[in-house]
Amino acid sequence: MSRYGTVIALVLLVAFNLAFTRNFATMQTLNVNLTQVCTIVIVAVGMTLVIATGGIDLSVGSLMAISGALAPMIFMGKILPIGSIYLGVAAAMIVSVLIAGLLGLFNGWLVARFRIQPIVATLVLFIAGRGIAQVMTNGNLQTFRVPEFQWIGLARPLDIPAQVIIMAVIVAAAAWALKKTLFGRRILAVGGNEKASELAGIAVSKIKLAVYGISGLCAGLAGLIVIAINSSSDANLVGLGMELDAIAAVAVGGTLLSGGKATIIGSLLGALTIQLVRYTLLANGVPDAAALVVKAGIIALAVWLQQQQHRG
């Protein structure tokens, strides 16, 4: 159960819905669940790498808000007049995601350079980041209709949502890097035993900087997808609570919250499980508030299973 609990839960949920939930076995239902889970998975990829080093990143939701607030300001010419919409969109995507990545590096710098506890270091941008996004927009809702930008959230190449393709590429690349590359092995080594890693010649500070920077990049990209789907950017709501959803996906997926062991595919399955639990409850008339209670129970069970596996 500790190793395959997430897979078993996911299979049982699918079987239950196939038997009892009307219209579950349709492409529309599949697309709805996938599009709703994509941003969680993308953020959870970065969160998995951070947690693998023994850290945590509470700032991802606020970084999504900053990225989501900055992009429309660029492609709508609020910062600098840009003649070409394509140039404006390209600049908006690149700059917004890079800014989020740089803020992620700031988190890593606080953790690596000053040895501040990750939960405290990332709490800085968790609080200040959303405030920065609100100041940037004066607290106003930014609405837009820019197909050249919104393809990232609305396009359907080969009838597959674009964000699903982006999610799949990121998951595949991160899973390969974590399992097959020296960088991935060093991430797990740092989380398993930081002092031993330093003695072995691993640049622990650089590893921490890298994973927090990657987490910031993932959050920035997720922020763009959210505002593209909504055709608007609200600094008060974009990414709200995302840090908890991402941590929950990572925990349910089997990554040790203490670091040293991580699975990107597990985080994907964890996010899908949590999403499907919520869908199942809503589709069968259970209030959304109850879904939050069930989600908390799932997280508690996942942590307990981790403890049993660690003791074993």
PDB file of C-alpha atoms in Angstrom:
ATOM      1  CA  MET A   1       0.000   0.000   0.000  1.00  0.00           C
ATOM      2  CA  SER A   2       2.794   2.440   0.822  1.00  0.00           C
ATOM      3  CA  ARG A   3       4.327   1.941  -2.636  1.00  0.00           C
ATOM      4  CA  TYR A   4       1.286   1.437  -4.864  1.00  0.00           C
ATOM      5  CA  GLY A   5      -1.458   3.091  -2.809  1.00  0.00           C
ATOM      6  CA  THR A   6      -1.869   6.002  -5.241  1.00  0.00           C
ATOM      7  CA  VAL A   7      -2.212   3.731  -8.263  1.00  0.00           C
ATOM      8  CA  ILE A   8      -4.703   1.514  -6.438  1.00  0.00           C
ATOM      9  CA  ALA A   9      -6.753   4.536  -5.344  1.00  0.00           C
ATOM     10  CA  LEU A  10      -6.775   5.937  -8.880  1.00  0.00           C
ATOM     11  CA  VAL A  11      -7.910   2.614 -10.375  1.00  0.00           C
ATOM     12  CA  LEU A  12     -10.676   2.281  -7.773  1.00  0.00           C
ATOM     13  CA  LEU A  13     -11.877   5.822  -8.444  1.00  0.00           C
ATOM     14  CA  VAL A  14     -12.011   5.212 -12.182  1.00  0.00           C
ATOM     15  CA  ALA A  15     -13.877   1.924 -11.649  1.00  0.00           C
ATOM     16  CA  PHE A  16     -16.380   3.584  -9.301  1.00  0.00           C
ATOM     17  CA  ASN A  17     -17.072   6.390 -11.748  1.00  0.00           C
ATOM     18  CA  LEU A  18     -17.433   4.019 -14.680  1.00  0.00           C
ATOM     19  CA  ALA A  19     -20.059   2.127 -12.687  1.00  0.00           C
ATOM     20  CA  PHE A  20     -21.964   4.935 -10.973  1.00  0.00           C
ATOM     21  CA  THR A  21     -21.210   8.358 -12.519  1.00  0.00           C
ATOM     22  CA  ARG A  22     -23.247   9.320 -15.552  1.00  0.00           C
ATOM     23  CA  ASN A  23     -21.307  10.410 -18.657  1.00  0.00           C
ATOM     24  CA  PHE A  24     -17.964   9.662 -17.034  1.00  0.00           C
ATOM     25  CA  ALA A  25     -16.600   7.639 -19.960  1.00  0.00           C
ATOM     26  CA  THR A  26     -16.620  10.557 -22.408  1.00  0.00           C
ATOM     27  CA  MET A  27     -13.925  12.684 -23.984  1.00  0.00           C
ATOM     28  CA  GLN A  28     -15.559  15.789 -22.507  1.00  0.00           C
ATOM     29  CA  THR A  29     -15.180  14.476 -18.953  1.00  0.00           C
ATOM     30  CA  LEU A  30     -11.594  13.433 -19.643  1.00  0.00           C
ATOM     31  CA  ASN A  31     -10.734  16.861 -21.061  1.00  0.00           C
ATOM     32  CA  VAL A  32     -12.386  18.679 -18.153  1.00  0.00           C
ATOM     33  CA  ASN A  33     -10.425  16.736 -15.549  1.00  0.00           C
ATOM     34  CA  LEU A  34      -7.148  16.997 -17.446  1.00  0.00           C
ATOM     35  CA  THR A  35      -7.420  20.742 -18.040  1.00  0.00           C
ATOM     36  CA  GLN A  36      -8.251  21.340 -14.384  1.00  0.00           C
ATOM     37  CA  VAL A  37      -5.303  19.304 -13.161  1.00  0.00           C
ATOM     38  CA  CYS A  38      -2.647  20.555 -15.609  1.00  0.00           C
ATOM     39  CA  THR A  39      -1.536  23.639 -13.689  1.00  0.00           C
ATOM     40  CA  ILE A  40      -1.390  21.672 -10.443  1.00  0.00           C
ATOM     41  CA  VAL A  41       0.837  19.057 -12.080  1.00  0.00           C
ATOM     42  CA  ILE A  42       3.152  21.655 -13.626  1.00  0.00           C
ATOM     43  CA  VAL A  43       3.619  23.388 -10.276  1.00  0.00           C
ATOM     44  CA  ALA A  44       3.924  20.012  -8.534  1.00  0.00           C
ATOM     45  CA  VAL A  45       6.873  19.106 -10.784  1.00  0.00           C
ATOM     46  CA  GLY A  46       8.866  22.039  -9.428  1.00  0.00           C
ATOM     47  CA  MET A  47       7.595  21.341  -5.912  1.00  0.00           C
ATOM     48  CA  THR A  48       8.741  17.716  -6.175  1.00  0.00           C
ATOM     49  CA  LEU A  49      12.308  18.784  -6.935  1.00  0.00           C
ATOM     50  CA  VAL A  50      12.301  21.253  -4.045  1.00  0.00           C
ATOM     51  CA  ILE A  51      10.895  18.716  -1.582  1.00  0.00           C
ATOM     52  CA  ALA A  52      13.397  16.127  -2.823  1.00  0.00           C
ATOM     53  CA  THR A  53      16.173  18.347  -1.431  1.00  0.00           C
ATOM     54  CA  GLY A  54      14.407  18.542   1.935  1.00  0.00           C
ATOM     55  CA  GLY A  55      12.834  21.938   1.236  1.00  0.00           C
ATOM     56  CA  ILE A  56       9.386  23.384   0.613  1.00  0.00           C
ATOM     57  CA  ASP A  57       8.095  26.233  -1.542  1.00  0.00           C
ATOM     58  CA  LEU A  58       5.110  28.184  -0.232  1.00  0.00           C
ATOM     59  CA  SER A  59       5.523  30.990  -2.764  1.00  0.00           C
ATOM     60  CA  VAL A  60       4.347  29.220  -5.940  1.00  0.00           C
ATOM     61  CA  GLY A  61       0.817  30.630  -5.830  1.00  0.00           C
ATOM     62  CA  SER A  62       2.097  34.177  -5.449  1.00  0.00           C
ATOM     63  CA  LEU A  63       4.609  33.681  -8.277  1.00  0.00           C
ATOM     64  CA  MET A  64       1.717  32.556 -10.469  1.00  0.00           C
ATOM     65  CA  ALA A  65      -0.069  35.792  -9.587  1.00  0.00           C
ATOM     66  CA  ILE A  66       2.991  37.894 -10.480  1.00  0.00           C
ATOM     67  CA  SER A  67       3.479  36.124 -13.806  1.00  0.00           C
ATOM     68  CA  GLY A  68      -0.222  36.350 -14.555  1.00  0.00           C
ATOM     69  CA  ALA A  69      -0.300  40.066 -13.732  1.00  0.00           C
ATOM     70  CA  LEU A  70       2.833  40.955 -15.691  1.00  0.00           C
ATOM     71  CA  ALA A  71       2.058  39.171 -18.976  1.00  0.00           C
ATOM     72  CA  PRO A  72      -1.057  41.207 -19.956  1.00  0.00           C
ATOM     73  CA  MET A  73       0.725  44.423 -19.051  1.00  0.00           C
ATOM     74  CA  ILE A  74       3.400  43.527 -21.603  1.00  0.00           C
ATOM     75  CA  PHE A  75       1.360  42.220 -24.545  1.00  0.00           C
ATOM     76  CA  MET A  76      -1.267  44.966 -24.158  1.00  0.00           C
ATOM     77  CA  GLY A  77       1.477  47.617 -24.240  1.00  0.00           C
ATOM     78  CA  LYS A  78       0.894  48.983 -20.736  1.00  0.00           C
ATOM     79  CA  ILE A  79       4.613  48.968 -19.932  1.00  0.00           C
ATOM     80  CA  LEU A  80       6.165  49.747 -23.331  1.00  0.00           C
ATOM     81  CA  PRO A  81       4.385  50.218 -26.666  1.00  0.00           C
ATOM     82  CA  ILE A  82       5.038  47.169 -28.840  1.00  0.00           C
ATOM     83  CA  GLY A  83       4.018  47.407 -32.482  1.00  0.00           C
ATOM     84  CA  SER A  84       3.666  43.702 -33.225  1.00  0.00           C
ATOM     85  CA  ILE A  85       1.224  41.604 -31.193  1.00  0.00           C
ATOM     86  CA  TYR A  86       3.373  38.537 -31.844  1.00  0.00           C
ATOM     87  CA  LEU A  87       6.439  40.269 -30.469  1.00  0.00           C
ATOM     88  CA  GLY A  88       4.441  41.469 -27.499  1.00  0.00           C
ATOM     89  CA  VAL A  89       3.103  37.989 -26.755  1.00  0.00           C
ATOM     90  CA  ALA A  90       6.554  36.423 -27.068  1.00  0.00           C
ATOM     91  CA  ALA A  91       8.025  39.051 -24.760  1.00  0.00           C
ATOM     92  CA  ALA A  92       5.168  38.604 -22.283  1.00  0.00           C
ATOM     93  CA  MET A  93       5.624  34.850 -22.067  1.00  0.00           C
ATOM     94  CA  ILE A  94       9.396  34.890 -21.829  1.00  0.00           C
ATOM     95  CA  VAL A  95       9.749  37.819 -19.429  1.00  0.00           C
ATOM     96  CA  SER A  96       6.919  36.732 -17.114  1.00  0.00           C
ATOM     97  CA  VAL A  97       8.213  33.188 -16.726  1.00  0.00           C
ATOM     98  CA  LEU A  98      11.813  34.372 -16.289  1.00  0.00           C
ATOM     99  CA  ILE A  99      10.786  36.868 -13.600  1.00  0.00           C
ATOM    100  CA  ALA A 100       9.044  34.063 -11.719  1.00  0.00           C
ATOM    101  CA  GLY A 101      12.187  31.960 -12.123  1.00  0.00           C
ATOM    102  CA  LEU A 102      14.368  34.764 -10.762  1.00  0.00           C
ATOM    103  CA  LEU A 103      12.082  35.110  -7.752  1.00  0.00           C
ATOM    104  CA  GLY A 104      12.430  31.364  -7.279  1.00  0.00           C
ATOM    105  CA  LEU A 105      16.196  31.854  -7.292  1.00  0.00           C
ATOM    106  CA  PHE A 106      15.703  34.482  -4.594  1.00  0.00           C
ATOM    107  CA  ASN A 107      14.011  31.821  -2.472  1.00  0.00           C
ATOM    108  CA  GLY A 108      16.904  29.469  -3.123  1.00  0.00           C
ATOM    109  CA  TRP A 109      19.406  32.188  -2.269  1.00  0.00           C
ATOM    110  CA  LEU A 110      17.776  32.745   1.121  1.00  0.00           C
ATOM    111  CA  VAL A 111      17.807  29.006   1.812  1.00  0.00           C
ATOM    112  CA  ALA A 112      21.311  28.255   0.508  1.00  0.00           C
ATOM    113  CA  ARG A 113      23.219  31.412   1.427  1.00  0.00           C
ATOM    114  CA  PHE A 114      21.692  32.253   4.789  1.00  0.00           C
ATOM    115  CA  ARG A 115      20.497  28.764   5.730  1.00  0.00           C
ATOM    116  CA  ILE A 116      17.024  30.060   6.504  1.00  0.00           C
ATOM    117  CA  GLN A 117      14.437  27.340   6.972  1.00  0.00           C
ATOM    118  CA  PRO A 118      12.693  26.869   3.585  1.00  0.00           C
ATOM    119  CA  ILE A 119       9.226  27.311   5.070  1.00  0.00           C
ATOM    120  CA  VAL A 120      10.299  30.700   6.451  1.00  0.00           C
ATOM    121  CA  ALA A 121      12.300  31.770   3.398  1.00  0.00           C
ATOM    122  CA  THR A 122       9.467  31.075   0.954  1.00  0.00           C
ATOM    123  CA  LEU A 123       6.918  32.598   3.301  1.00  0.00           C
ATOM    124  CA  VAL A 124       8.442  35.973   2.372  1.00  0.00           C
ATOM    125  CA  LEU A 125       7.203  35.799  -1.216  1.00  0.00           C
ATOM    126  CA  PHE A 126       4.085  33.897  -0.201  1.00  0.00           C
ATOM    127  CA  ILE A 127       3.027  37.096   1.565  1.00  0.00           C
ATOM    128  CA  ALA A 128       4.811  39.800  -0.426  1.00  0.00           C
ATOM    129  CA  GLY A 129       4.454  38.218  -3.867  1.00  0.00           C
ATOM    130  CA  ARG A 130       0.693  38.543  -4.094  1.00  0.00           C
ATOM    131  CA  GLY A 131       0.982  42.072  -2.751  1.00  0.00           C
ATOM    132  CA  ILE A 132       3.454  42.865  -5.542  1.00  0.00           C
ATOM    133  CA  ALA A 133       1.009  41.501  -8.123  1.00  0.00           C
ATOM    134  CA  GLN A 134      -1.819  43.586  -6.654  1.00  0.00           C
ATOM    135  CA  VAL A 135       0.300  46.728  -6.688  1.00  0.00           C
ATOM    136  CA  MET A 136       1.305  46.089 -10.312  1.00  0.00           C
ATOM    137  CA  THR A 137      -2.360  46.014 -11.358  1.00  0.00           C
ATOM    138  CA  ASN A 138      -3.713  48.452  -8.750  1.00  0.00           C
ATOM    139  CA  GLY A 139      -5.925  45.579  -7.661  1.00  0.00           C
ATOM    140  CA  ASN A 140      -7.868  45.759 -10.950  1.00  0.00           C
ATOM    141  CA  LEU A 141      -9.037  42.884 -13.094  1.00  0.00           C
ATOM    142  CA  GLN A 142      -7.238  42.761 -16.460  1.00  0.00           C
ATOM    143  CA  THR A 143      -9.433  41.379 -19.242  1.00  0.00           C
ATOM    144  CA  PHE A 144      -8.286  40.579 -22.764  1.00  0.00           C
ATOM    145  CA  ARG A 145      -9.075  38.677 -25.944  1.00  0.00           C
ATOM    146  CA  VAL A 146      -5.738  37.869 -27.516  1.00  0.00           C
ATOM    147  CA  PRO A 147      -5.796  34.539 -29.393  1.00  0.00           C
ATOM    148  CA  GLU A 148      -2.070  34.828 -30.111  1.00  0.00           C
ATOM    149  CA  PHE A 149      -1.486  34.522 -26.354  1.00  0.00           C
ATOM    150  CA  GLN A 150      -4.434  32.398 -25.291  1.00  0.00           C
ATOM    151  CA  TRP A 151      -3.455  29.396 -27.377  1.00  0.00           C
ATOM    152  CA  ILE A 152      -1.488  28.224 -24.349  1.00  0.00           C
ATOM    153  CA  GLY A 153      -4.745  27.651 -22.503  1.00  0.00           C
ATOM    154  CA  LEU A 154      -7.385  27.290 -25.220  1.00  0.00           C
ATOM    155  CA  ALA A 155      -5.756  25.718 -28.299  1.00  0.00           C
ATOM    156  CA  ARG A 156      -6.531  22.074 -29.075  1.00  0.00           C
ATOM    157  CA  PRO A 157      -4.000  20.647 -31.557  1.00  0.00           C
ATOM    158  CA  LEU A 158      -5.186  17.203 -32.677  1.00  0.00           C
ATOM    159  CA  ASP A 159      -8.136  17.757 -30.322  1.00  0.00           C
ATOM    160  CA  ILE A 160      -5.783  17.634 -27.325  1.00  0.00           C
ATOM    161  CA  PRO A 161      -5.732  20.689 -25.010  1.00  0.00           C
ATOM    162  CA  ALA A 162      -2.464  22.570 -25.430  1.00  0.00           C
ATOM    163  CA  GLN A 163      -1.842  22.694 -21.685  1.00  0.00           C
ATOM    164  CA  VAL A 164      -2.095  18.895 -21.529  1.00  0.00           C
ATOM    165  CA  ILE A 165       0.691  18.614 -24.106  1.00  0.00           C
ATOM    166  CA  ILE A 166       2.798  21.151 -22.203  1.00  0.00           C
ATOM    167  CA  MET A 167       2.182  19.260 -18.954  1.00  0.00           C
ATOM    168  CA  ALA A 168       3.165  15.934 -20.542  1.00  0.00           C
ATOM    169  CA  VAL A 169       6.410  17.362 -21.932  1.00  0.00           C
ATOM    170  CA  ILE A 170       7.374  18.892 -18.578  1.00  0.00           C
ATOM    171  CA  VAL A 171       6.547  15.711 -16.647  1.00  0.00           C
ATOM    172  CA  ALA A 172       8.489  13.528 -19.086  1.00  0.00           C
ATOM    173  CA  ALA A 173      11.529  15.828 -19.075  1.00  0.00           C
ATOM    174  CA  ALA A 174      11.580  16.170 -15.282  1.00  0.00           C
ATOM    175  CA  ALA A 175      11.075  12.438 -14.696  1.00  0.00           C
ATOM    176  CA  TRP A 176      13.943  11.629 -17.065  1.00  0.00           C
ATOM    177  CA  ALA A 177      16.227  14.246 -15.507  1.00  0.00           C
ATOM    178  CA  LEU A 178      15.524  13.110 -11.952  1.00  0.00           C
ATOM    179  CA  LYS A 179      16.117   9.439 -12.722  1.00  0.00           C
ATOM    180  CA  LYS A 180      18.775   9.438 -15.424  1.00  0.00           C
ATOM    181  CA  THR A 181      21.002  12.495 -14.940  1.00  0.00           C
ATOM    182  CA  LEU A 182      23.758  13.434 -12.532  1.00  0.00           C
ATOM    183  CA  PHE A 183      21.748  16.523 -11.593  1.00  0.00           C
ATOM    184  CA  GLY A 184      18.812  14.348 -10.544  1.00  0.00           C
ATOM    185  CA  ARG A 185      20.978  12.033  -8.464  1.00  0.00           C
ATOM    186  CA  ARG A 186      22.536  15.015  -6.735  1.00  0.00           C
ATOM    187  CA  ILE A 187      19.106  16.395  -5.872  1.00  0.00           C
ATOM    188  CA  LEU A 188      18.226  13.145  -4.112  1.00  0.00           C
ATOM    189  CA  ALA A 189      21.644  12.996  -2.437  1.00  0.00           C
ATOM    190  CA  VAL A 190      21.214  16.489  -0.989  1.00  0.00           C
ATOM    191  CA  GLY A 191      17.790  15.595   0.371  1.00  0.00           C
ATOM    192  CA  GLY A 192      18.999  12.284   1.745  1.00  0.00           C
ATOM    193  CA  ASN A 193      22.030  13.625   3.604  1.00  0.00           C
ATOM    194  CA  GLU A 194      23.181  17.189   3.041  1.00  0.00           C
ATOM    195  CA  LYS A 195      26.383  16.949   5.064  1.00  0.00           C
ATOM    196  CA  ALA A 196      27.462  13.761   3.332  1.00  0.00           C
ATOM    197  CA  SER A 197      26.732  15.402  -0.019  1.00  0.00           C
ATOM    198  CA  GLU A 198      28.995  18.327   0.852  1.00  0.00           C
ATOM    199  CA  LEU A 199      31.762  15.939   1.871  1.00  0.00           C
ATOM    200  CA  ALA A 200      31.312  14.100  -1.432  1.00  0.00           C
ATOM    201  CA  GLY A 201      31.992  17.325  -3.316  1.00  0.00           C
ATOM    202  CA  ILE A 202      28.434  18.149  -4.370  1.00  0.00           C
ATOM    203  CA  ALA A 203      27.730  21.893  -4.667  1.00  0.00           C
ATOM    204  CA  VAL A 204      24.726  21.819  -2.342  1.00  0.00           C
ATOM    205  CA  SER A 205      24.057  25.548  -2.624  1.00  0.00           C
ATOM    206  CA  LYS A 206      23.915  25.396  -6.417  1.00  0.00           C
ATOM    207  CA  ILE A 207      21.547  22.424  -6.315  1.00  0.00           C
ATOM    208  CA  LYS A 208      19.205  24.302  -3.995  1.00  0.00           C
ATOM    209  CA  LEU A 209      19.354  27.427  -6.136  1.00  0.00           C
ATOM    210  CA  ALA A 210      18.541  25.338  -9.201  1.00  0.00           C
ATOM    211  CA  VAL A 211      15.495  23.539  -7.765  1.00  0.00           C
ATOM    212  CA  TYR A 212      13.938  26.717  -6.391  1.00  0.00           C
ATOM    213  CA  GLY A 213      14.593  28.446  -9.696  1.00  0.00           C
ATOM    214  CA  ILE A 214      12.896  25.579 -11.559  1.00  0.00           C
ATOM    215  CA  SER A 215       9.968  25.751  -9.153  1.00  0.00           C
ATOM    216  CA  GLY A 216       9.623  29.453  -9.950  1.00  0.00           C
ATOM    217  CA  LEU A 217       9.698  28.783 -13.701  1.00  0.00           C
ATOM    218  CA  CYS A 218       6.985  26.138 -13.363  1.00  0.00           C
ATOM    219  CA  ALA A 219       4.826  28.495 -11.315  1.00  0.00           C
ATOM    220  CA  GLY A 220       5.309  31.289 -13.844  1.00  0.00           C
ATOM    221  CA  LEU A 221       4.221  29.055 -16.716  1.00  0.00           C
ATOM    222  CA  ALA A 222       1.200  27.805 -14.768  1.00  0.00           C
ATOM    223  CA  GLY A 223       0.167  31.409 -14.143  1.00  0.00           C
ATOM    224  CA  LEU A 224       0.125  32.101 -17.881  1.00  0.00           C
ATOM    225  CA  ILE A 225      -2.040  29.054 -18.546  1.00  0.00           C
ATOM    226  CA  VAL A 226      -4.573  30.100 -15.892  1.00  0.00           C
ATOM    227  CA  ILE A 227      -5.058  33.617 -17.234  1.00  0.00           C
ATOM    228  CA  ALA A 228      -5.180  32.350 -20.825  1.00  0.00           C
ATOM    229  CA  ILE A 229      -8.057  30.012 -19.942  1.00  0.00           C
ATOM    230  CA  ASN A 230      -9.942  32.712 -18.027  1.00  0.00           C
ATOM    231  CA  SER A 231      -9.310  35.513 -20.587  1.00  0.00           C
ATOM    232  CA  SER A 232      -8.475  37.674 -17.597  1.00  0.00           C
ATOM    233  CA  SER A 233      -5.934  38.194 -14.853  1.00  0.00           C
ATOM    234  CA  ASP A 234      -6.969  38.775 -11.255  1.00  0.00           C
ATOM    235  CA  ALA A 235      -4.008  39.209  -8.923  1.00  0.00           C
ATOM    236  CA  ASN A 236      -6.283  38.407  -5.989  1.00  0.00           C
ATOM    237  CA  LEU A 237      -7.202  34.948  -7.270  1.00  0.00           C
ATOM    238  CA  VAL A 238      -4.586  33.599  -9.686  1.00  0.00           C
ATOM    239  CA  GLY A 239      -2.684  30.805  -7.955  1.00  0.00           C
ATOM    240  CA  LEU A 240      -4.632  31.151  -4.716  1.00  0.00           C
ATOM    241  CA  GLY A 241      -4.107  27.974  -2.687  1.00  0.00           C
ATOM    242  CA  MET A 242      -1.917  26.416  -5.385  1.00  0.00           C
ATOM    243  CA  GLU A 243       0.930  25.777  -2.950  1.00  0.00           C
ATOM    244  CA  LEU A 244      -1.331  23.492  -0.903  1.00  0.00           C
ATOM    245  CA  ASP A 245      -2.613  21.615  -3.956  1.00  0.00           C
ATOM    246  CA  ALA A 246       0.931  21.073  -5.229  1.00  0.00           C
ATOM    247  CA  ILE A 247       2.237  19.877  -1.863  1.00  0.00           C
ATOM    248  CA  ALA A 248      -0.763  17.561  -1.551  1.00  0.00           C
ATOM    249  CA  ALA A 249      -0.097  16.066  -4.995  1.00  0.00           C
ATOM    250  CA  VAL A 250       3.557  15.490  -4.114  1.00  0.00           C
ATOM    251  CA  ALA A 251       2.726  13.891  -0.757  1.00  0.00           C
ATOM    252  CA  VAL A 252      -0.015  11.654  -2.134  1.00  0.00           C
ATOM    253  CA  GLY A 253       2.249  10.681  -5.035  1.00  0.00           C
ATOM    254  CA  GLY A 254       4.847   9.139  -2.745  1.00  0.00           C
ATOM    255  CA  THR A 255       7.647  11.711  -2.547  1.00  0.00           C
ATOM    256  CA  LEU A 256       9.099  11.796   0.960  1.00  0.00           C
ATOM    257  CA  LEU A 257       8.385  15.170   2.547  1.00  0.00           C
ATOM    258  CA  SER A 258      11.665  14.837   4.436  1.00  0.00           C
ATOM    259  CA  GLY A 259      13.611  14.641   1.167  1.00  0.00           C
ATOM    260  CA  GLY A 260      15.900  12.062  -0.403  1.00  0.00           C
ATOM    261  CA  LYS A 261      13.250  10.190  -2.382  1.00  0.00           C
ATOM    262  CA  ALA A 262      11.062  11.639  -5.127  1.00  0.00           C
ATOM    263  CA  THR A 263       8.913  10.568  -8.043  1.00  0.00           C
ATOM    264  CA  ILE A 264       7.652  12.924 -10.727  1.00  0.00           C
ATOM    265  CA  ILE A 265       5.221  10.337 -12.097  1.00  0.00           C
ATOM    266  CA  GLY A 266       3.973   9.833  -8.561  1.00  0.00           C
ATOM    267  CA  SER A 267       3.228  13.556  -8.266  1.00  0.00           C
ATOM    268  CA  LEU A 268       1.284  13.352 -11.538  1.00  0.00           C
ATOM    269  CA  LEU A 269      -0.728  10.415 -10.210  1.00  0.00           C
ATOM    270  CA  GLY A 270      -1.239  12.195  -6.892  1.00  0.00           C
ATOM    271  CA  ALA A 271      -2.650  15.265  -8.624  1.00  0.00           C
ATOM    272  CA  LEU A 272      -4.919  13.109 -10.795  1.00  0.00           C
ATOM    273  CA  THR A 273      -6.155  11.217  -7.734  1.00  0.00           C
ATOM    274  CA  ILE A 274      -7.011  14.376  -5.818  1.00  0.00           C
ATOM    275  CA  GLN A 275      -8.733  15.881  -8.859  1.00  0.00           C
ATOM    276  CA  LEU A 276     -10.725  12.709  -9.477  1.00  0.00           C
ATOM    277  CA  VAL A 277     -11.806  12.541  -5.836  1.00  0.00           C
ATOM    278  CA  ARG A 278     -13.160  16.068  -6.099  1.00  0.00           C
ATOM    279  CA  TYR A 279     -14.878  15.330  -9.410  1.00  0.00           C
ATOM    280  CA  THR A 280     -16.412  12.123  -8.051  1.00  0.00           C
ATOM    281  CA  LEU A 281     -17.870  13.871  -5.023  1.00  0.00           C
ATOM    282  CA  LEU A 282     -19.252  16.782  -7.028  1.00  0.00           C
ATOM    283  CA  ALA A 283     -20.673  14.532  -9.751  1.00  0.00           C
ATOM    284  CA  ASN A 284     -22.514  12.525  -7.114  1.00  0.00           C
ATOM    285  CA  GLY A 285     -24.036  15.515  -5.343  1.00  0.00           C
ATOM    286  CA  VAL A 286     -21.561  15.937  -2.478  1.00  0.00           C
ATOM    287  CA  PRO A 287     -20.845  19.627  -1.632  1.00  0.00           C
ATOM    288  CA  ASP A 288     -17.429  21.024  -2.524  1.00  0.00           C
ATOM    289  CA  ALA A 289     -16.761  21.759   1.153  1.00  0.00           C
ATOM    290  CA  ALA A 290     -16.863  18.024   1.831  1.00  0.00           C
ATOM    291  CA  ALA A 291     -14.281  17.491  -0.899  1.00  0.00           C
ATOM    292  CA  LEU A 292     -11.833  19.615   1.081  1.00  0.00           C
ATOM    293  CA  VAL A 293     -12.317  17.398   4.119  1.00  0.00           C
ATOM    294  CA  VAL A 294     -11.767  14.279   2.016  1.00  0.00           C
ATOM    295  CA  LYS A 295      -8.634  15.851   0.480  1.00  0.00           C
ATOM    296  CA  ALA A 296      -7.259  16.492   3.975  1.00  0.00           C
ATOM    297  CA  GLY A 297      -7.941  12.870   4.893  1.00  0.00           C
ATOM    298  CA  ILE A 298      -6.123  11.645   1.781  1.00  0.00           C
ATOM    299  CA  ILE A 299      -3.085  13.765   2.629  1.00  0.00           C
ATOM    300  CA  ALA A 300      -3.059  12.478   6.219  1.00  0.00           C
ATOM    301  CA  LEU A 301      -3.253   8.902   4.943  1.00  0.00           C
ATOM    302  CA  ALA A 302      -0.424   9.529   2.460  1.00  0.00           C
ATOM    303  CA  VAL A 303       1.835  10.918   5.184  1.00  0.00           C
ATOM    304  CA  TRP A 304       1.023   7.960   7.437  1.00  0.00           C
ATOM    305  CA  LEU A 305       1.870   5.507   4.651  1.00  0.00           C
ATOM    306  CA  GLN A 306       5.156   7.341   4.098  1.00  0.00           C
ATOM    307  CA  GLN A 307       6.019   6.916   7.766  1.00  0.00           C
ATOM    308  CA  GLN A 308       5.227   3.198   7.622  1.00  0.00           C
ATOM    309  CA  GLN A 309       7.393   2.762   4.529  1.00  0.00           C
ATOM    310  CA  HIS A 310      10.251   4.739   6.109  1.00  0.00           C
ATOM    311  CA  ARG A 311      10.101   2.600   9.251  1.00  0.00           C
ATOM    312  CA  GLY A 312      10.029  -0.531   7.119  1.00  0.00           C
TER     313      GLY A 312
END
